[in-house]
C-alpha positions as a LaTeX table, in Angstrom:
\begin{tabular}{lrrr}
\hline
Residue & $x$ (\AA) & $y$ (\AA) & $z$ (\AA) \\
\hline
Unk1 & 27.98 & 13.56 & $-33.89$ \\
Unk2 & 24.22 & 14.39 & $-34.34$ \\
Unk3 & 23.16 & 10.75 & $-32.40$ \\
Unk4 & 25.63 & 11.31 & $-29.72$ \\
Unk5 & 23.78 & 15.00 & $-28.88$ \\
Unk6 & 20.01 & 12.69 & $-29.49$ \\
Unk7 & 21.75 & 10.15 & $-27.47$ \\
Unk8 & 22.64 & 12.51 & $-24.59$ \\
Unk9 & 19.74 & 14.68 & $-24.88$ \\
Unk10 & 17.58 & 11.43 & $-24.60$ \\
Unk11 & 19.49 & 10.10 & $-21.41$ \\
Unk12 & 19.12 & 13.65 & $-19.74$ \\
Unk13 & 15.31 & 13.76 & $-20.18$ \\
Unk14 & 14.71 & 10.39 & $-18.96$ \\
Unk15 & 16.93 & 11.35 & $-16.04$ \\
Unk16 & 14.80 & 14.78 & $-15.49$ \\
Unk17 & 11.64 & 12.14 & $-15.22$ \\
Unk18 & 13.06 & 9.10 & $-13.39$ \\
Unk19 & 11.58 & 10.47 & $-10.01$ \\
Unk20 & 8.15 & 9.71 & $-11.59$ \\
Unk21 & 9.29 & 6.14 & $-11.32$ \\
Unk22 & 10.10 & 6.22 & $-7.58$ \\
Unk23 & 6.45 & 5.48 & $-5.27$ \\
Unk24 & 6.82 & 5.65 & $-1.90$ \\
Unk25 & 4.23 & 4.40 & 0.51 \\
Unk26 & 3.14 & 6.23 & 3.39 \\
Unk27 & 5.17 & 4.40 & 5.90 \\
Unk28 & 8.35 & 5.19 & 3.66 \\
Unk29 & 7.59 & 8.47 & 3.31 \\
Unk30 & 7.85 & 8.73 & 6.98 \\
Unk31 & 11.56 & 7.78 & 7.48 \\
Unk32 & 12.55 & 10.84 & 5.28 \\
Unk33 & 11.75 & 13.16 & 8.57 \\
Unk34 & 14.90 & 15.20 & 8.92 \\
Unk35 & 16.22 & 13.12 & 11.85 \\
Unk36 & 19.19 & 10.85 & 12.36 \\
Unk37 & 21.03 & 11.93 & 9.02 \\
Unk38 & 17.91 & 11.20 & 6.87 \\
Unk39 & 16.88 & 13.60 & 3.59 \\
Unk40 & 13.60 & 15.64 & 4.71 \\
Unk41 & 10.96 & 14.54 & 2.33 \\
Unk42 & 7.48 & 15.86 & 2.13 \\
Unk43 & 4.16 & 15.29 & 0.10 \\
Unk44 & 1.87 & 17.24 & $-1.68$ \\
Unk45 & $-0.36$ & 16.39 & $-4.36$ \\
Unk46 & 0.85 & 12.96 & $-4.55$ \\
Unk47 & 4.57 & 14.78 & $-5.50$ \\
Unk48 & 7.25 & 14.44 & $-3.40$ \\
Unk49 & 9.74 & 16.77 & $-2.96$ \\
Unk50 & 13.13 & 16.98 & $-1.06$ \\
Unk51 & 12.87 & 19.61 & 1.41 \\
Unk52 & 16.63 & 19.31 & 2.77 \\
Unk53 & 18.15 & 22.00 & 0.83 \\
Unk54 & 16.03 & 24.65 & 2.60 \\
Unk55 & 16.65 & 26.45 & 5.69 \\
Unk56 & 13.17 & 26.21 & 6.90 \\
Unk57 & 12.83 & 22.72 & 6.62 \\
Unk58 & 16.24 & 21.91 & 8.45 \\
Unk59 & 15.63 & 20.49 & 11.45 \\
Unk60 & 12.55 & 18.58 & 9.49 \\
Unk61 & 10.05 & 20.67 & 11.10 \\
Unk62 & 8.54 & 23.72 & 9.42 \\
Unk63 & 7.47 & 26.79 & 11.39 \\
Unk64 & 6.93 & 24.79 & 14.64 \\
Unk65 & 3.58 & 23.39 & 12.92 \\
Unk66 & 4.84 & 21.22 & 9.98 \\
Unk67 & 6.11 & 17.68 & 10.02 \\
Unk68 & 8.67 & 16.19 & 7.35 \\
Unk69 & 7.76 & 12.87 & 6.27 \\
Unk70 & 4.41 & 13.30 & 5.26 \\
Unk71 & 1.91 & 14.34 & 3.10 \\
Unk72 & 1.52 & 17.96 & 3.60 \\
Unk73 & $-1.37$ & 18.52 & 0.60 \\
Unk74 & $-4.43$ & 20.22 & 3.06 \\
Unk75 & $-1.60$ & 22.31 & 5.23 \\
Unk76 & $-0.66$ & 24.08 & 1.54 \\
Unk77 & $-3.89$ & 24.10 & 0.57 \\
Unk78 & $-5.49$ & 25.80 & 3.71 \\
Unk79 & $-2.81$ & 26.97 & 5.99 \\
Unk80 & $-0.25$ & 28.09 & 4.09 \\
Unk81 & 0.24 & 31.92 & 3.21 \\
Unk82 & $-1.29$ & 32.45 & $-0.42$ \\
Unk83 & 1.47 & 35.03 & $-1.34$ \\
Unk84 & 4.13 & 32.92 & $-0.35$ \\
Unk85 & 3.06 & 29.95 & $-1.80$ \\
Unk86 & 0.97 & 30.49 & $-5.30$ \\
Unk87 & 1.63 & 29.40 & $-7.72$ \\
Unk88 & 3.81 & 26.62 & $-6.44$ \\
Unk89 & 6.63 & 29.18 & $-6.52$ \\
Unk90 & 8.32 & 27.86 & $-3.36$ \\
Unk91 & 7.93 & 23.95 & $-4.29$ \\
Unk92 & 8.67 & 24.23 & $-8.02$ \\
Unk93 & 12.51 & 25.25 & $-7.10$ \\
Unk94 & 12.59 & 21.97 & $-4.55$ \\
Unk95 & 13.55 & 18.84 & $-6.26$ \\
Unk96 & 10.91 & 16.19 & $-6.77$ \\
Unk97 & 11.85 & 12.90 & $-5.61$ \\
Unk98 & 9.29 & 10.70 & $-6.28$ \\
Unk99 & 4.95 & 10.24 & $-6.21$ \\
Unk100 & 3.23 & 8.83 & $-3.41$ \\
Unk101 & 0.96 & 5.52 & $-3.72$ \\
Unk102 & $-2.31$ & 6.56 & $-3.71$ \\
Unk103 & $-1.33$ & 9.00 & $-6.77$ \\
Unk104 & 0.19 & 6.32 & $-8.71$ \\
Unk105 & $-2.84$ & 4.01 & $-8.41$ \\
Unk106 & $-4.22$ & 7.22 & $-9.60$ \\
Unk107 & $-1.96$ & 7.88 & $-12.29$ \\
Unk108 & $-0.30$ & 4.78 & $-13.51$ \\
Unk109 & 1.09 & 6.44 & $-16.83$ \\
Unk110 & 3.26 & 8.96 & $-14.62$ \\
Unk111 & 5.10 & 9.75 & $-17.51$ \\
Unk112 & 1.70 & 12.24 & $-18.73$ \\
Unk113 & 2.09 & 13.88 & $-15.61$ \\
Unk114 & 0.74 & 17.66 & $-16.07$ \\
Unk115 & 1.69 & 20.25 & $-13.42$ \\
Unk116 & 0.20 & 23.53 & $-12.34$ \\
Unk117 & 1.51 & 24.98 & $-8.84$ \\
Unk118 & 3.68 & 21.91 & $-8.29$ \\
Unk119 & 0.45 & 19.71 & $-7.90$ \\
Unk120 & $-1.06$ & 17.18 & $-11.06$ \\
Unk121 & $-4.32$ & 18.59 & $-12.80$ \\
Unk122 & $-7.36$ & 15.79 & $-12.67$ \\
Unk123 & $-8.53$ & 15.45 & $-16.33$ \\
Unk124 & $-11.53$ & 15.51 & $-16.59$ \\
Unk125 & $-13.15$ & 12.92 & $-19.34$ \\
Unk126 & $-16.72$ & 13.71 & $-20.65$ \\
Unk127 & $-18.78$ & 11.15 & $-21.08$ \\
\hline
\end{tabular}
């Protein structure tokens, strides 16, 4: 009974990490804009996270100013309002969906993917 629980607990973690598998190129990342039926997907920190699930991002536009379908990194970075979004306490509860291109050219062993405020931390090697 003890390998079925390794066995299950084993297929649940690798399902937890599979969207660290999924790369989407910019032009992909596009269609996933909240129009004509499609998820709204959005970028930051070469994470990207399904939007659709919250009220703001419904119509795949956020706050008149924000597009769906893109990478969104500087707008979190320097527009966003630091209360509401430190921390990554607003896109840690959104599911993550996959890593964009450029981050895993960056990051080819996604699997060591560490996290602070929903964003990867650059290690930093000493020479």
């Amino acid at each position: 009974m003890l390998a079925g629980s390794a066995a299950a607990a084993e297929k649940k973690s690798a399902e937890k990490d599979a969207w660290k598998k999924r790369v989407f190129t910019a032009e992909e990342l596009q269609k996933y804009n909240g129009r004509d039926g499609q998820p709204v997907y959005a970028a930051v920190d070469g994470i990207v996270y399904d939007l659709s699930k919250s009220k703001y991002w419904k119509t795949g536009t956020h706050m008149k100013q924000h597009e769906a379908g893109a990478d969104l990194s500087a707008d979190i970075h320097e527009k966003a309002p630091k209360g509401i979004h430190k921390d990554g306490k607003i896109l840690n509860k959104m599911p993550k969906v996959g890593v964009t291109e450029e981050y895993a050219k960056k990051k080819p062993e996604a699997s060591a993917v560490k996290e602070k405020a929903g964003a990867p931390k650059e290690n930093k090697v000493k020479k």
